[in-house]
mmCIF file of C-alpha atoms in Angstrom:
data_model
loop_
_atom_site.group_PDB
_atom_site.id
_atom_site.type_symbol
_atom_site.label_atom_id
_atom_site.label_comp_id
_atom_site.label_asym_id
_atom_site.label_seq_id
_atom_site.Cartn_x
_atom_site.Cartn_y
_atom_site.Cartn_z
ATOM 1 C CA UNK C 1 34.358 -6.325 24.573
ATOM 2 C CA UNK C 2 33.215 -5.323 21.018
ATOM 3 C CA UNK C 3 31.288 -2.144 20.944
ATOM 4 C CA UNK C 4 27.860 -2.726 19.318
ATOM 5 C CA UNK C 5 25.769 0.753 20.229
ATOM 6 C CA UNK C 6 24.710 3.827 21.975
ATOM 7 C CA UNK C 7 20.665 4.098 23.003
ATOM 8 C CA UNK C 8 19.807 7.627 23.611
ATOM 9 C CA UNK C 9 16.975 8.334 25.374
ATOM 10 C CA UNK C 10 13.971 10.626 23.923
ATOM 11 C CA UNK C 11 10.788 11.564 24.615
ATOM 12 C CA UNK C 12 9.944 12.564 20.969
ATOM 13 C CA UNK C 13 9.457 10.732 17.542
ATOM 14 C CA UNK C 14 11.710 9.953 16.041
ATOM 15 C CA UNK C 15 12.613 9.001 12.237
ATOM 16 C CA UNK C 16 12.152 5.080 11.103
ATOM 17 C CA UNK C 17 10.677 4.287 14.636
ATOM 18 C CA UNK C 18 10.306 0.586 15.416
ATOM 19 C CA UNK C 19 7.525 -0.261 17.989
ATOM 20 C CA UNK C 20 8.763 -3.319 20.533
ATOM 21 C CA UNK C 21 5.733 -4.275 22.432
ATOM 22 C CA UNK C 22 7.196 -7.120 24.457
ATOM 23 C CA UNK C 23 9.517 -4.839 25.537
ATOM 24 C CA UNK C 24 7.029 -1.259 25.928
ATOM 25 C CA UNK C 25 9.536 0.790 24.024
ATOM 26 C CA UNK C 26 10.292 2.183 20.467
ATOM 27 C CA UNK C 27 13.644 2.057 19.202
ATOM 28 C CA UNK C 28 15.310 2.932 16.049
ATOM 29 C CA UNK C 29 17.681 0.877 13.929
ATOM 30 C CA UNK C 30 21.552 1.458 15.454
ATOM 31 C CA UNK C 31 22.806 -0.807 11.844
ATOM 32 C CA UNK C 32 21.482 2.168 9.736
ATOM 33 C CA UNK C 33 24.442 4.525 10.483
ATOM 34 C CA UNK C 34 28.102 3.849 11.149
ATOM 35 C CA UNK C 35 28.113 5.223 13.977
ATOM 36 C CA UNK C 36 25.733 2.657 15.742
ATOM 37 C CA UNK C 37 23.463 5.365 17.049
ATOM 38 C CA UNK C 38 19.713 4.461 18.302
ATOM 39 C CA UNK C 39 17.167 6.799 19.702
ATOM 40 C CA UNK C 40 14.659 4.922 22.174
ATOM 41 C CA UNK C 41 11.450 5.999 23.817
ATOM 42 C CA UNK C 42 10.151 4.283 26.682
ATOM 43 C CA UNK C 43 5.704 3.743 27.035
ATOM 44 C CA UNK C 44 4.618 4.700 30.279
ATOM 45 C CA UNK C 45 4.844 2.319 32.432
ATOM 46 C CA UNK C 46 7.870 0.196 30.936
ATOM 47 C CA UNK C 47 9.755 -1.550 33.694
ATOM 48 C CA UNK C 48 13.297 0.507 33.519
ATOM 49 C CA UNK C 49 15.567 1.937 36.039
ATOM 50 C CA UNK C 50 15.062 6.207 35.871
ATOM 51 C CA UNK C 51 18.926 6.424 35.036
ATOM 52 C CA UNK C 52 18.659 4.100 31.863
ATOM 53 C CA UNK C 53 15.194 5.812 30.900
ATOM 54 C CA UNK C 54 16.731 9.215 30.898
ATOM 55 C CA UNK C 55 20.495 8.848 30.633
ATOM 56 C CA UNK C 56 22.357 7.382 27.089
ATOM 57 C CA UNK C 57 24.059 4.559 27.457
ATOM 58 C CA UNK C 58 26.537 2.556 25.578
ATOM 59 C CA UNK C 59 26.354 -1.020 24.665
ATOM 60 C CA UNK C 60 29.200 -3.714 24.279
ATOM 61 C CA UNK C 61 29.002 -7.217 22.702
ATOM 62 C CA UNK C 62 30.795 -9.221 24.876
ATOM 63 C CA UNK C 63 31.851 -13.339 24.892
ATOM 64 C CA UNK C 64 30.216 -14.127 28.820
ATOM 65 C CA UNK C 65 27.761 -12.261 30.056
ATOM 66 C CA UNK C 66 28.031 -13.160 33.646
ATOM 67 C CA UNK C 67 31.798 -12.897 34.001
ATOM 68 C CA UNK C 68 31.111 -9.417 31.780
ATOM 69 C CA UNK C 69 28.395 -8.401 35.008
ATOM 70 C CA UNK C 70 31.350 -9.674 37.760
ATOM 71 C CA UNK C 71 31.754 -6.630 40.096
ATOM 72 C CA UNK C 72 29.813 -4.505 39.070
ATOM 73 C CA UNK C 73 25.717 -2.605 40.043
ATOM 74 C CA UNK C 74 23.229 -4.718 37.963
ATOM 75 C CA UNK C 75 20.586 -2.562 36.925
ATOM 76 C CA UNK C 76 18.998 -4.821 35.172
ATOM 77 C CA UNK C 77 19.170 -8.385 35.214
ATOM 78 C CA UNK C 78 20.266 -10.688 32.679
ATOM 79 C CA UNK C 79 17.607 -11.495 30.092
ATOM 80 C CA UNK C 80 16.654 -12.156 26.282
ATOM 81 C CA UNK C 81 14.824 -9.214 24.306
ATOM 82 C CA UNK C 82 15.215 -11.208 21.105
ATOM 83 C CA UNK C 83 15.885 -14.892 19.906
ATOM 84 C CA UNK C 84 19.888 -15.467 20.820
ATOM 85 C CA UNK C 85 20.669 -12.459 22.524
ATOM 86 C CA UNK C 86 21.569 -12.316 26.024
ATOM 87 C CA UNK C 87 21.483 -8.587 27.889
ATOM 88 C CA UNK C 88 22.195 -6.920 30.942
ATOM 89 C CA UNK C 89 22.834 -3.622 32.473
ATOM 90 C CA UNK C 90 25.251 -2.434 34.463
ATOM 91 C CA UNK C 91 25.810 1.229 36.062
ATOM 92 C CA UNK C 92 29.407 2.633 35.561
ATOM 93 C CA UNK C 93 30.579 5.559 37.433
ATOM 94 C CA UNK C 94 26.879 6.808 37.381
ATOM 95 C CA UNK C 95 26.095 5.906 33.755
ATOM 96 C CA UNK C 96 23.992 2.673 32.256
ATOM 97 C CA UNK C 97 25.885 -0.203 30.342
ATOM 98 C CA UNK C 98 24.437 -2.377 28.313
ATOM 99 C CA UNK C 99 26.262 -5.480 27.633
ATOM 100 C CA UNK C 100 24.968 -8.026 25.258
ATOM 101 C CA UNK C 101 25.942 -11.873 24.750
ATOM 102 C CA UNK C 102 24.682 -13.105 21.080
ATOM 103 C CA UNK C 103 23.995 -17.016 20.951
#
């Protein structure tokens, strides 16, 4: 695994705020610092588990998603916000994971 990001969860603006429709949330860019840090708001009504709406999470680039996902809670099932990307999310120890399988 290859860390990539952490999303933290807000429910204020934010600066250099992209909107993702598809996806009913607004995100900001995690490449614009070295730390890979990204704010995200949810819209009402986006389709989330409470615990990754509310709690940060840290995301991890890794070679197969589904052997990544092997024994562990799925919180979210494997899908594709973006052309060639792959996520999921897992819950560890009480926390959201986000792993992510690029193309």
């Amino acid at each position: 695994m290859k860390f990539n990001h952490v999303g933290i969860p807000t429910t204020e603006s934010f600066e250099g705020e992209i909107d993702l429709p598809h996806l009913k949330m607004t995100v900001s860019d995690h490449e614009n610092n070295p730390f890979g840090i990204q704010w995200q708001r949810y819209w009402e009504g986006a389709p989330y588990p409470e615990v990754v709406k509310r709690i940060p999470h840290v995301a991890f680039e890794v070679d197969d998603l589904e052997e990544a996902m092997k024994g562990h809670k799925v919180i979210i099932q494997p899908n594709s916000p973006s052309e060639g990307l792959r996520v999921a999310f897992i819950e560890v120890n009480g926390a959201p994971v986000e792993l992510m399988q690029y193309e």
